[in-house]
mmCIF file of C-alpha atoms in Angstrom:
data_model
loop_
_atom_site.group_PDB
_atom_site.id
_atom_site.type_symbol
_atom_site.label_atom_id
_atom_site.label_comp_id
_atom_site.label_asym_id
_atom_site.label_seq_id
_atom_site.Cartn_x
_atom_site.Cartn_y
_atom_site.Cartn_z
ATOM 1 C CA MET A 1 -99.851 63.990 111.600
ATOM 2 C CA ASP A 2 -96.994 66.374 112.201
ATOM 3 C CA LEU A 3 -96.566 67.443 108.585
ATOM 4 C CA VAL A 4 -100.131 68.762 108.393
ATOM 5 C CA THR A 5 -100.376 72.506 107.796
ATOM 6 C CA ASN A 6 -100.996 74.761 110.768
ATOM 7 C CA HIS A 7 -103.699 76.886 109.208
ATOM 8 C CA GLN A 8 -107.435 77.117 109.283
ATOM 9 C CA GLU A 9 -109.096 76.180 106.022
ATOM 10 C CA VAL A 10 -110.959 79.015 104.353
ATOM 11 C CA PRO A 11 -114.239 77.721 102.906
ATOM 12 C CA PRO A 12 -114.621 78.497 99.205
ATOM 13 C CA THR A 13 -117.153 81.141 98.295
ATOM 14 C CA GLY A 14 -119.044 79.603 95.431
ATOM 15 C CA VAL A 15 -122.494 78.547 94.440
ATOM 16 C CA ARG A 16 -121.927 74.892 95.303
ATOM 17 C CA THR A 17 -122.352 74.094 98.987
ATOM 18 C CA THR A 18 -119.929 71.965 100.987
ATOM 19 C CA GLU A 19 -120.803 68.301 101.488
ATOM 20 C CA PRO A 20 -121.907 67.337 105.046
ATOM 21 C CA LEU A 21 -118.990 64.917 105.452
ATOM 22 C CA THR A 22 -116.533 67.599 104.369
ATOM 23 C CA GLN A 23 -118.086 70.067 106.802
ATOM 24 C CA TYR A 24 -117.804 67.526 109.603
ATOM 25 C CA LEU A 25 -114.145 66.844 108.808
ATOM 26 C CA GLN A 26 -113.391 70.569 108.624
ATOM 27 C CA ARG A 27 -115.013 71.176 112.006
ATOM 28 C CA ALA A 28 -113.141 68.243 113.527
ATOM 29 C CA HIS A 29 -109.863 69.479 112.068
ATOM 30 C CA GLN A 30 -110.471 72.978 113.413
ATOM 31 C CA ARG A 31 -111.229 71.636 116.880
ATOM 32 C CA VAL A 32 -108.044 69.544 116.846
ATOM 33 C CA ARG A 33 -105.980 72.509 115.662
ATOM 34 C CA ALA A 34 -107.521 74.780 118.295
ATOM 35 C CA PHE A 35 -106.719 72.238 121.030
ATOM 36 C CA ASP A 36 -103.165 71.892 119.720
ATOM 37 C CA ARG A 37 -102.671 75.671 119.783
ATOM 38 C CA ARG A 38 -103.881 75.853 123.378
ATOM 39 C CA HIS A 39 -102.094 72.675 124.574
ATOM 40 C CA PRO A 40 -99.154 71.792 122.276
ATOM 41 C CA LEU A 41 -97.429 69.471 124.766
ATOM 42 C CA PRO A 42 -99.815 66.469 124.432
ATOM 43 C CA TRP A 43 -99.334 66.319 120.665
ATOM 44 C CA ASP A 44 -95.563 66.792 120.957
ATOM 45 C CA LEU A 45 -95.355 64.002 123.534
ATOM 46 C CA SER A 46 -97.522 61.708 121.408
ATOM 47 C CA PHE A 47 -95.530 62.337 118.242
ATOM 48 C CA THR A 48 -92.163 61.968 119.964
ATOM 49 C CA GLY A 49 -93.313 58.921 121.906
ATOM 50 C CA PHE A 50 -94.380 57.218 118.688
ATOM 51 C CA TRP A 51 -90.959 57.609 117.059
ATOM 52 C CA VAL A 52 -89.061 56.736 120.227
ATOM 53 C CA THR A 53 -91.105 53.556 120.425
ATOM 54 C CA ALA A 54 -90.435 52.804 116.760
ATOM 55 C CA ALA A 55 -86.681 53.324 117.261
ATOM 56 C CA LEU A 56 -86.628 51.054 120.295
ATOM 57 C CA ILE A 57 -88.605 48.374 118.440
ATOM 58 C CA ASP A 58 -86.062 48.574 115.604
ATOM 59 C CA TYR A 59 -83.287 48.079 118.191
ATOM 60 C CA THR A 60 -84.868 45.360 120.330
ATOM 61 C CA GLY A 61 -86.430 43.485 117.412
ATOM 62 C CA GLY A 62 -83.180 43.309 115.490
ATOM 63 C CA GLY A 63 -84.538 44.927 112.383
ATOM 64 C CA TRP A 64 -81.451 47.146 112.206
ATOM 65 C CA ARG A 65 -79.307 44.058 111.441
ATOM 66 C CA SER A 66 -80.769 43.771 107.893
ATOM 67 C CA ILE A 67 -79.006 46.949 106.715
ATOM 68 C CA THR A 68 -76.169 47.428 109.219
ATOM 69 C CA HIS A 69 -72.469 47.368 108.397
ATOM 70 C CA ASN A 70 -71.624 46.370 111.960
ATOM 71 C CA PRO A 71 -73.788 43.488 113.237
ATOM 72 C CA GLY A 72 -71.675 43.254 116.394
ATOM 73 C CA ALA A 73 -72.367 46.786 117.601
ATOM 74 C CA PRO A 74 -72.801 46.861 121.384
ATOM 75 C CA GLY A 75 -76.290 47.189 122.823
ATOM 76 C CA PRO A 76 -75.637 50.341 124.930
ATOM 77 C CA LEU A 77 -74.403 52.122 121.777
ATOM 78 C CA LEU A 78 -77.528 51.110 119.864
ATOM 79 C CA LEU A 79 -79.781 52.233 122.720
ATOM 80 C CA THR A 80 -77.972 55.567 123.019
ATOM 81 C CA LEU A 81 -78.161 56.209 119.283
ATOM 82 C CA SER A 82 -81.854 55.235 119.127
ATOM 83 C CA LEU A 83 -82.747 57.661 121.916
ATOM 84 C CA GLY A 84 -80.403 60.396 120.695
ATOM 85 C CA LEU A 85 -82.009 60.342 117.243
ATOM 86 C CA SER A 86 -85.643 60.342 118.473
ATOM 87 C CA VAL A 87 -86.017 62.037 121.864
ATOM 88 C CA PRO A 88 -84.950 65.547 120.605
ATOM 89 C CA LEU A 89 -88.044 65.562 118.380
ATOM 90 C CA LEU A 90 -89.937 66.817 121.425
ATOM 91 C CA ARG A 91 -88.675 70.363 120.683
ATOM 92 C CA ARG A 92 -88.831 70.174 116.896
ATOM 93 C CA ARG A 93 -91.583 72.821 116.595
ATOM 94 C CA THR A 94 -90.163 75.404 118.966
ATOM 95 C CA ARG A 95 -86.398 75.038 118.289
ATOM 96 C CA PRO A 96 -85.838 73.016 115.111
ATOM 97 C CA ALA A 97 -82.294 74.305 114.495
ATOM 98 C CA ALA A 98 -81.169 73.330 117.991
ATOM 99 C CA VAL A 99 -82.809 69.911 117.619
ATOM 100 C CA LEU A 100 -80.967 69.222 114.342
ATOM 101 C CA LEU A 101 -77.657 70.256 115.919
ATOM 102 C CA ALA A 102 -78.369 67.964 118.889
ATOM 103 C CA MET A 103 -79.083 65.024 116.565
ATOM 104 C CA ALA A 104 -76.029 65.621 114.353
ATOM 105 C CA PRO A 105 -73.409 63.948 116.659
ATOM 106 C CA PHE A 106 -75.570 60.839 116.989
ATOM 107 C CA ALA A 107 -76.053 60.715 113.208
ATOM 108 C CA LEU A 108 -72.270 60.955 112.689
ATOM 109 C CA VAL A 109 -71.606 58.181 115.202
ATOM 110 C CA ASN A 110 -74.319 56.110 113.566
ATOM 111 C CA ALA A 111 -72.594 56.487 110.192
ATOM 112 C CA TRP A 112 -69.047 56.046 111.471
ATOM 113 C CA SER A 113 -69.833 52.955 113.555
ATOM 114 C CA GLY A 114 -71.745 51.347 110.678
ATOM 115 C CA THR A 115 -74.855 50.611 112.735
ATOM 116 C CA ALA A 116 -76.988 52.450 110.123
ATOM 117 C CA LEU A 117 -80.019 52.814 112.371
ATOM 118 C CA GLN A 118 -83.058 53.971 110.424
ATOM 119 C CA ALA A 119 -83.828 56.456 113.222
ATOM 120 C CA ALA A 120 -81.350 58.745 111.441
ATOM 121 C CA LEU A 121 -84.090 59.435 108.883
ATOM 122 C CA LEU A 122 -85.918 61.398 111.574
ATOM 123 C CA GLN A 123 -83.578 64.260 110.709
ATOM 124 C CA LEU A 124 -85.794 64.841 107.667
ATOM 125 C CA VAL A 125 -88.683 65.704 110.009
ATOM 126 C CA VAL A 126 -86.509 68.401 111.580
ATOM 127 C CA VAL A 127 -85.483 69.674 108.117
ATOM 128 C CA TYR A 128 -89.189 70.018 107.304
ATOM 129 C CA HIS A 129 -89.729 72.151 110.425
ATOM 130 C CA ILE A 130 -86.721 74.320 109.592
ATOM 131 C CA ALA A 131 -88.211 74.986 106.138
ATOM 132 C CA LEU A 132 -91.570 75.660 107.761
ATOM 133 C CA ARG A 133 -90.556 77.940 110.616
ATOM 134 C CA LEU A 134 -87.112 79.496 110.075
ATOM 135 C CA PRO A 135 -85.644 81.790 107.431
ATOM 136 C CA LEU A 136 -84.784 79.820 104.302
ATOM 137 C CA ARG A 137 -81.078 80.633 104.616
ATOM 138 C CA HIS A 138 -80.910 77.992 107.361
ATOM 139 C CA LEU A 139 -81.598 75.278 104.792
ATOM 140 C CA TRP A 140 -78.050 75.393 103.423
ATOM 141 C CA TRP A 141 -76.286 74.328 106.575
ATOM 142 C CA ALA A 142 -79.163 72.017 107.552
ATOM 143 C CA ALA A 143 -78.856 70.122 104.240
ATOM 144 C CA ALA A 144 -75.079 69.926 104.649
ATOM 145 C CA LEU A 145 -75.475 68.603 108.188
ATOM 146 C CA VAL A 146 -77.875 65.881 107.052
ATOM 147 C CA LEU A 147 -75.717 64.863 104.057
ATOM 148 C CA THR A 148 -72.470 64.649 106.040
ATOM 149 C CA PRO A 149 -73.246 61.256 107.696
ATOM 150 C CA VAL A 150 -74.028 59.805 104.245
ATOM 151 C CA VAL A 151 -70.660 60.981 102.950
ATOM 152 C CA VAL A 152 -68.933 59.480 106.013
ATOM 153 C CA SER A 153 -70.726 56.135 105.657
ATOM 154 C CA THR A 154 -70.031 55.923 101.922
ATOM 155 C CA ALA A 155 -66.354 56.817 102.384
ATOM 156 C CA ARG A 156 -65.898 54.352 105.254
ATOM 157 C CA TYR A 157 -67.809 51.343 104.014
ATOM 158 C CA GLY A 158 -67.924 52.006 100.266
ATOM 159 C CA GLU A 159 -71.245 50.322 99.450
ATOM 160 C CA GLY A 160 -72.844 51.623 96.257
ATOM 161 C CA GLU A 161 -71.811 54.540 94.141
ATOM 162 C CA TRP A 162 -71.277 57.955 95.639
ATOM 163 C CA SER A 163 -73.792 59.582 93.343
ATOM 164 C CA GLN A 164 -76.410 56.986 94.219
ATOM 165 C CA GLN A 165 -75.922 57.260 97.985
ATOM 166 C CA ILE A 166 -75.683 61.054 98.153
ATOM 167 C CA GLY A 167 -78.307 61.566 95.435
ATOM 168 C CA SER A 168 -80.829 59.449 97.318
ATOM 169 C CA GLN A 169 -80.315 61.376 100.552
ATOM 170 C CA LEU A 170 -80.319 64.722 98.718
ATOM 171 C CA THR A 171 -83.642 63.814 97.087
ATOM 172 C CA SER A 172 -85.134 63.015 100.505
ATOM 173 C CA VAL A 173 -83.924 66.362 101.859
ATOM 174 C CA LEU A 174 -85.387 68.215 98.862
ATOM 175 C CA VAL A 175 -88.750 66.490 99.335
ATOM 176 C CA ALA A 176 -88.837 67.478 103.023
ATOM 177 C CA VAL A 177 -87.894 71.058 102.119
ATOM 178 C CA LEU A 178 -90.521 71.275 99.377
ATOM 179 C CA ILE A 179 -93.236 70.033 101.714
ATOM 180 C CA GLY A 180 -92.193 72.547 104.361
ATOM 181 C CA VAL A 181 -92.042 75.439 101.894
ATOM 182 C CA THR A 182 -95.423 74.476 100.419
ATOM 183 C CA VAL A 183 -97.084 74.331 103.814
ATOM 184 C CA ARG A 184 -95.408 77.579 104.811
ATOM 185 C CA THR A 185 -96.629 79.317 101.651
ATOM 186 C CA ARG A 186 -100.134 78.064 102.284
ATOM 187 C CA GLN A 187 -99.996 79.295 105.880
ATOM 188 C CA ASN A 188 -98.769 82.731 104.827
ATOM 189 C CA TYR A 189 -101.497 82.949 102.184
ATOM 190 C CA THR A 190 -104.176 81.956 104.671
ATOM 191 C CA GLU A 191 -102.875 84.378 107.295
ATOM 192 C CA ALA A 192 -102.899 87.151 104.687
ATOM 193 C CA LEU A 193 -106.517 86.326 103.827
ATOM 194 C CA GLU A 194 -107.500 86.263 107.489
ATOM 195 C CA ASP A 195 -105.706 89.549 108.128
ATOM 196 C CA ARG A 196 -107.422 91.112 105.130
ATOM 197 C CA ALA A 197 -110.782 89.813 106.341
ATOM 198 C CA ARG A 198 -110.144 91.320 109.784
ATOM 199 C CA ARG A 199 -109.124 94.646 108.277
ATOM 200 C CA LEU A 200 -112.158 94.674 105.991
ATOM 201 C CA GLU A 201 -114.387 93.897 108.949
ATOM 202 C CA THR A 202 -112.762 96.709 110.939
ATOM 203 C CA GLU A 203 -113.160 99.113 108.016
ATOM 204 C CA ARG A 204 -116.766 98.025 107.590
ATOM 205 C CA ASP A 205 -117.463 98.706 111.270
ATOM 206 C CA GLN A 206 -115.730 102.072 111.021
ATOM 207 C CA GLN A 207 -117.728 102.987 107.936
ATOM 208 C CA ALA A 208 -120.917 101.923 109.703
ATOM 209 C CA ARG A 209 -120.053 104.085 112.716
ATOM 210 C CA LEU A 210 -119.213 107.045 110.483
ATOM 211 C CA ALA A 211 -122.437 106.586 108.544
ATOM 212 C CA ALA A 212 -124.397 106.348 111.795
ATOM 213 C CA ALA A 213 -122.719 109.503 113.108
ATOM 214 C CA ALA A 214 -123.443 111.334 109.862
ATOM 215 C CA GLU A 215 -127.060 110.165 109.951
ATOM 216 C CA ARG A 216 -127.411 111.272 113.578
ATOM 217 C CA ALA A 217 -125.996 114.670 112.660
ATOM 218 C CA ARG A 218 -128.364 114.927 109.703
ATOM 219 C CA ILE A 219 -131.372 113.965 111.826
ATOM 220 C CA ALA A 220 -130.326 116.376 114.580
ATOM 221 C CA ARG A 221 -130.014 119.130 111.984
ATOM 222 C CA GLU A 222 -133.450 118.380 110.555
ATOM 223 C CA MET A 223 -134.982 118.191 114.043
ATOM 224 C CA HIS A 224 -133.400 121.527 114.934
ATOM 225 C CA ASP A 225 -134.732 123.164 111.783
ATOM 226 C CA ILE A 226 -138.237 121.738 112.176
ATOM 227 C CA ILE A 227 -138.724 122.210 115.913
ATOM 228 C CA GLY A 228 -136.774 125.452 116.281
ATOM 229 C CA HIS A 229 -138.574 127.263 113.507
ATOM 230 C CA ASN A 230 -142.072 126.043 114.221
ATOM 231 C CA LEU A 231 -141.834 126.641 117.959
ATOM 232 C CA SER A 232 -140.576 130.145 117.301
ATOM 233 C CA VAL A 233 -143.550 130.791 115.016
ATOM 234 C CA ILE A 234 -145.947 129.281 117.549
ATOM 235 C CA THR A 235 -144.448 131.417 120.319
ATOM 236 C CA GLY A 236 -144.869 134.555 118.244
ATOM 237 C CA LEU A 237 -148.453 133.657 117.374
ATOM 238 C CA ALA A 238 -149.255 132.865 120.990
ATOM 239 C CA ASP A 239 -147.858 136.193 122.177
ATOM 240 C CA GLY A 240 -149.808 138.060 119.507
ATOM 241 C CA GLY A 241 -152.992 136.164 120.322
ATOM 242 C CA ARG A 242 -152.628 136.923 124.024
ATOM 243 C CA TYR A 243 -152.364 140.656 123.331
ATOM 244 C CA ALA A 244 -155.283 140.546 120.854
ATOM 245 C CA ALA A 245 -157.566 138.441 123.078
ATOM 246 C CA GLY A 246 -158.949 141.430 125.005
ATOM 247 C CA LYS A 247 -159.358 143.882 122.136
ATOM 248 C CA SER A 248 -159.940 141.739 119.035
ATOM 249 C CA PRO A 249 -161.260 138.228 119.680
ATOM 250 C CA GLU A 250 -161.329 137.570 115.923
ATOM 251 C CA ARG A 251 -157.578 138.166 115.588
ATOM 252 C CA ALA A 252 -156.998 135.952 118.632
ATOM 253 C CA ALA A 253 -158.977 133.188 116.959
ATOM 254 C CA GLN A 254 -156.919 133.640 113.785
ATOM 255 C CA ALA A 255 -153.754 133.324 115.856
ATOM 256 C CA LEU A 256 -155.052 130.104 117.408
ATOM 257 C CA ASP A 257 -155.903 128.739 113.947
ATOM 258 C CA ALA A 258 -152.378 129.600 112.760
ATOM 259 C CA ILE A 259 -150.919 127.898 115.823
ATOM 260 C CA ALA A 260 -152.921 124.752 115.096
ATOM 261 C CA THR A 261 -151.859 124.782 111.422
ATOM 262 C CA THR A 262 -148.194 125.306 112.281
ATOM 263 C CA SER A 263 -148.323 122.571 114.930
ATOM 264 C CA ARG A 264 -149.881 120.073 112.534
ATOM 265 C CA GLN A 265 -147.266 120.930 109.914
ATOM 266 C CA ALA A 266 -144.446 120.424 112.424
ATOM 267 C CA LEU A 267 -145.925 117.141 113.625
ATOM 268 C CA GLY A 268 -146.246 115.905 110.057
ATOM 269 C CA GLU A 269 -142.623 116.666 109.296
ATOM 270 C CA LEU A 270 -141.496 115.026 112.547
ATOM 271 C CA ARG A 271 -143.521 111.892 111.791
ATOM 272 C CA ARG A 272 -141.954 111.570 108.351
ATOM 273 C CA LEU A 273 -138.506 112.050 109.880
ATOM 274 C CA LEU A 274 -139.068 109.520 112.666
ATOM 275 C CA ASP A 275 -140.481 106.996 110.203
ATOM 276 C CA VAL A 276 -136.978 106.761 108.760
ATOM 277 C CA LEU A 277 -135.718 105.511 112.124
ATOM 278 C CA ARG A 278 -138.674 103.206 112.789
ATOM 279 C CA ASP A 279 -139.110 101.467 109.458
ATOM 280 C CA GLU A 280 -136.234 99.015 108.929
ATOM 281 C CA GLY A 281 -137.683 97.845 105.645
ATOM 282 C CA THR A 282 -137.072 101.227 104.051
ATOM 283 C CA ALA A 283 -133.797 102.031 105.796
ATOM 284 C CA ALA A 284 -131.960 101.607 102.511
ATOM 285 C CA HIS A 285 -133.928 104.507 101.015
ATOM 286 C CA PRO A 286 -134.191 107.115 103.778
ATOM 287 C CA ALA A 287 -134.434 109.971 101.316
ATOM 288 C CA ASP A 288 -137.884 108.773 100.277
ATOM 289 C CA LEU A 289 -139.271 109.368 103.782
ATOM 290 C CA THR A 290 -137.178 112.318 104.895
ATOM 291 C CA PRO A 291 -138.911 115.721 104.923
ATOM 292 C CA GLN A 292 -137.863 117.500 101.764
ATOM 293 C CA PRO A 293 -139.258 121.028 101.630
ATOM 294 C CA ALA A 294 -138.765 122.772 98.304
ATOM 295 C CA LEU A 295 -138.850 126.328 96.986
ATOM 296 C CA THR A 296 -142.590 126.026 96.510
ATOM 297 C CA ASP A 297 -142.889 125.794 100.306
ATOM 298 C CA LEU A 298 -141.142 129.144 100.873
ATOM 299 C CA ASP A 299 -144.368 131.110 100.532
ATOM 300 C CA ARG A 300 -146.031 129.056 103.254
ATOM 301 C CA LEU A 301 -142.958 129.429 105.451
ATOM 302 C CA ILE A 302 -142.905 133.223 105.002
ATOM 303 C CA ASP A 303 -146.669 133.492 105.587
ATOM 304 C CA GLY A 304 -146.251 131.650 108.886
ATOM 305 C CA VAL A 305 -143.521 134.057 109.967
ATOM 306 C CA ARG A 306 -145.662 137.034 109.000
ATOM 307 C CA ASN A 307 -148.552 135.631 111.015
ATOM 308 C CA ALA A 308 -146.176 135.366 113.963
ATOM 309 C CA GLY A 309 -145.644 139.139 113.794
ATOM 310 C CA LEU A 310 -142.487 139.574 111.705
ATOM 311 C CA PRO A 311 -142.960 141.658 108.543
ATOM 312 C CA VAL A 312 -141.093 139.999 105.664
ATOM 313 C CA HIS A 313 -140.450 141.484 102.221
ATOM 314 C CA THR A 314 -139.327 139.208 99.407
ATOM 315 C CA THR A 315 -137.678 139.946 96.044
ATOM 316 C CA VAL A 316 -136.901 137.316 93.416
ATOM 317 C CA GLU A 317 -134.666 137.647 90.349
ATOM 318 C CA GLY A 318 -134.283 135.007 87.685
ATOM 319 C CA ARG A 319 -135.953 131.648 87.232
ATOM 320 C CA ALA A 320 -135.582 128.912 89.809
ATOM 321 C CA THR A 321 -134.168 125.728 88.226
ATOM 322 C CA LEU A 322 -132.602 124.067 91.257
ATOM 323 C CA PRO A 323 -132.428 120.319 91.952
ATOM 324 C CA PRO A 324 -134.178 119.075 95.112
ATOM 325 C CA GLY A 325 -131.026 119.051 97.249
ATOM 326 C CA ARG A 326 -130.242 122.684 96.539
ATOM 327 C CA GLN A 327 -133.864 123.660 97.056
ATOM 328 C CA LEU A 328 -133.742 122.047 100.507
ATOM 329 C CA THR A 329 -130.540 123.949 101.351
ATOM 330 C CA VAL A 330 -132.076 127.277 100.336
ATOM 331 C CA TYR A 331 -135.254 126.511 102.261
ATOM 332 C CA ARG A 332 -133.401 125.532 105.463
ATOM 333 C CA VAL A 333 -131.115 128.574 105.371
ATOM 334 C CA VAL A 334 -134.061 130.932 104.926
ATOM 335 C CA GLN A 335 -135.947 129.087 107.657
ATOM 336 C CA GLU A 336 -133.028 129.293 110.089
ATOM 337 C CA ALA A 337 -132.433 132.988 109.363
ATOM 338 C CA LEU A 338 -136.107 133.884 109.910
ATOM 339 C CA THR A 339 -136.244 131.755 113.074
ATOM 340 C CA ASN A 340 -133.240 133.594 114.520
ATOM 341 C CA THR A 341 -134.846 136.919 113.635
ATOM 342 C CA LEU A 342 -138.039 135.918 115.456
ATOM 343 C CA LYS A 343 -136.015 134.869 118.494
ATOM 344 C CA HIS A 344 -133.464 137.628 118.798
ATOM 345 C CA ALA A 345 -134.237 140.690 116.659
ATOM 346 C CA GLY A 346 -136.834 142.308 118.918
ATOM 347 C CA PRO A 347 -140.505 143.236 118.511
ATOM 348 C CA ASP A 348 -140.122 146.021 115.937
ATOM 349 C CA ALA A 349 -137.758 144.241 113.548
ATOM 350 C CA THR A 350 -138.479 143.611 109.888
ATOM 351 C CA SER A 351 -136.876 141.166 107.500
ATOM 352 C CA GLU A 352 -136.032 141.178 103.817
ATOM 353 C CA ILE A 353 -135.285 138.165 101.630
ATOM 354 C CA SER A 354 -133.524 138.445 98.260
ATOM 355 C CA LEU A 355 -133.382 135.437 95.950
ATOM 356 C CA VAL A 356 -131.196 135.709 92.846
ATOM 357 C CA TYR A 357 -131.215 132.621 90.584
ATOM 358 C CA GLY A 358 -128.472 132.049 88.042
ATOM 359 C CA ASP A 359 -127.787 129.371 85.445
ATOM 360 C CA LYS A 360 -127.014 125.704 86.130
ATOM 361 C CA GLY A 361 -128.255 125.690 89.696
ATOM 362 C CA ALA A 362 -126.456 128.831 90.898
ATOM 363 C CA VAL A 363 -128.325 130.851 93.497
ATOM 364 C CA THR A 364 -127.638 133.686 95.933
ATOM 365 C CA VAL A 365 -129.871 134.190 98.957
ATOM 366 C CA THR A 366 -129.616 137.219 101.250
ATOM 367 C CA VAL A 367 -131.714 137.480 104.414
ATOM 368 C CA THR A 368 -131.443 140.690 106.428
ATOM 369 C CA ASP A 369 -133.276 142.032 109.428
ATOM 370 C CA THR A 370 -133.427 145.318 111.282
ATOM 371 C CA GLY A 371 -132.946 144.051 114.794
ATOM 372 C CA ALA A 372 -132.289 147.045 116.979
ATOM 373 C CA LEU A 373 -129.742 145.250 119.150
ATOM 374 C CA GLY A 374 -127.991 143.451 116.317
ATOM 375 C CA THR A 375 -128.029 140.193 118.288
ATOM 376 C CA SER A 376 -130.021 137.935 116.036
ATOM 377 C CA ALA A 377 -127.279 135.285 116.010
ATOM 378 C CA PRO A 378 -128.343 131.806 117.106
ATOM 379 C CA ALA A 379 -127.600 131.080 120.734
ATOM 380 C CA ASP A 380 -127.841 127.253 120.748
ATOM 381 C CA GLY A 381 -124.775 126.612 118.601
ATOM 382 C CA ARG A 382 -126.614 124.414 116.058
ATOM 383 C CA GLY A 383 -128.104 126.820 113.558
ATOM 384 C CA LEU A 384 -125.019 128.299 111.893
ATOM 385 C CA PRO A 385 -123.038 125.011 111.846
ATOM 386 C CA GLY A 386 -126.036 123.280 110.294
ATOM 387 C CA MET A 387 -126.336 125.936 107.592
ATOM 388 C CA ARG A 388 -122.611 125.753 106.849
ATOM 389 C CA GLU A 389 -122.728 121.960 106.575
ATOM 390 C CA ARG A 390 -125.557 122.140 104.076
ATOM 391 C CA THR A 391 -123.734 124.833 102.100
ATOM 392 C CA ALA A 392 -120.479 122.868 102.031
ATOM 393 C CA LEU A 393 -122.242 119.926 100.357
ATOM 394 C CA TYR A 394 -122.534 122.022 97.185
ATOM 395 C CA GLY A 395 -119.249 123.923 97.434
ATOM 396 C CA GLY A 396 -121.028 127.132 98.386
ATOM 397 C CA THR A 397 -120.287 129.902 100.841
ATOM 398 C CA LEU A 398 -122.254 131.164 103.806
ATOM 399 C CA GLU A 399 -121.762 134.498 105.524
ATOM 400 C CA ALA A 400 -123.580 135.417 108.710
ATOM 401 C CA GLY A 401 -122.971 138.467 110.899
ATOM 402 C CA PRO A 402 -124.018 141.995 111.782
ATOM 403 C CA ARG A 403 -124.815 144.339 108.936
ATOM 404 C CA PRO A 404 -122.159 146.983 108.226
ATOM 405 C CA GLN A 405 -122.515 150.337 109.932
ATOM 406 C CA PRO A 406 -124.512 152.563 109.951
ATOM 407 C CA GLU A 407 -127.122 149.873 109.259
ATOM 408 C CA GLN A 408 -128.247 147.737 112.149
ATOM 409 C CA GLY A 409 -129.467 144.201 112.314
ATOM 410 C CA TRP A 410 -128.170 140.917 111.012
ATOM 411 C CA ARG A 411 -127.435 139.533 107.556
ATOM 412 C CA VAL A 412 -127.184 135.954 106.284
ATOM 413 C CA ARG A 413 -125.884 135.471 102.750
ATOM 414 C CA LEU A 414 -125.834 132.107 100.964
ATOM 415 C CA HIS A 415 -124.202 131.530 97.597
ATOM 416 C CA LEU A 416 -124.286 128.214 95.743
ATOM 417 C CA PRO A 417 -122.152 128.122 92.581
ATOM 418 C CA GLU A 418 -123.090 126.453 89.318
ATOM 419 C CA GLU A 419 -123.309 122.705 89.341
ATOM 420 C CA SER A 420 -120.222 120.860 88.126
ATOM 421 C CA PRO A 421 -120.735 118.783 84.987
ATOM 422 C CA GLN A 422 -120.970 115.061 85.808
#
């Protein structure tokens, strides 16, 4: 009834499942609570009507005469007191303090006149709502207001001991307060759990969106590296084959073979990348399907660029002992630098790659070209940001820009420091 808590039960998270009857009762209770939140007036009218009816039955049936001090009390007074102590309950949930103040004069008259109507006990319902809904400081004056009629009745009619009369009423007030505080604590706890669940759900959605954005950026970066480089190589091979077709059919055929090989390689890498998006069963381990070129693939990469018409000279110092992630970063930076040289450096440019390996995963990569116009910077806005993102993952530095005068061309320098101890 009205003393039931206004919260939604949180099902326990344990191994044991809830009984069907308990589930049915929980669903019924939730539906009733939801209806009450949307339409509070029907329940308020029903609750108030019940106690008004009970007060009138006590008056008309004469039950009040068994405890009254004034059996000859007039009927209009009894009717007024019965209604004055029950009708205000209609607003007990929205304005409990005002309801208790409205009932106080009727309770005082009830005590002073000696009628002792039991409807005065309905003040305890209002005390419960004050404990449930208002700041607890209101309980002091509310308890005093409820105890005052008892003091008046005891002083005027002198039945029983003072301690017994006041102690009994004080105990009733304390019980109502304890029930209200208990329900209130439970409501606050449940609301805190629900708020935490909402915040965790929001954070989970945010993390999912961030992860999706990061994955999209990673895939876009990989697609850029794969397609941009291989198409640049294919374009260079196609141009060379077109020029060689009239004078040297054999070299034209070699160019076509290189185009086919490069195309198949690009398609293979794209298939492995797209498999990550298609296969939901392996979505938890995308690294297993993602293209992961390593340092051993650099020779094939450089040979493809040479076949496309760009002379490349390579020098290596030290021994390569890089983990797969760093190998991929070095590979992609070299790939991007050579792709930009093919695109922008001009037909007579050459390129030089210097790889210097240090201890504990440290490496320095320098890629230079001799582009006559010095405009081998990427024009699509993806290459340099992608290289810098990869470099930042390992706390490295990336420099890209024109070579210092009097040299001409472009230089890309990557440095990855030693790995931090775990």
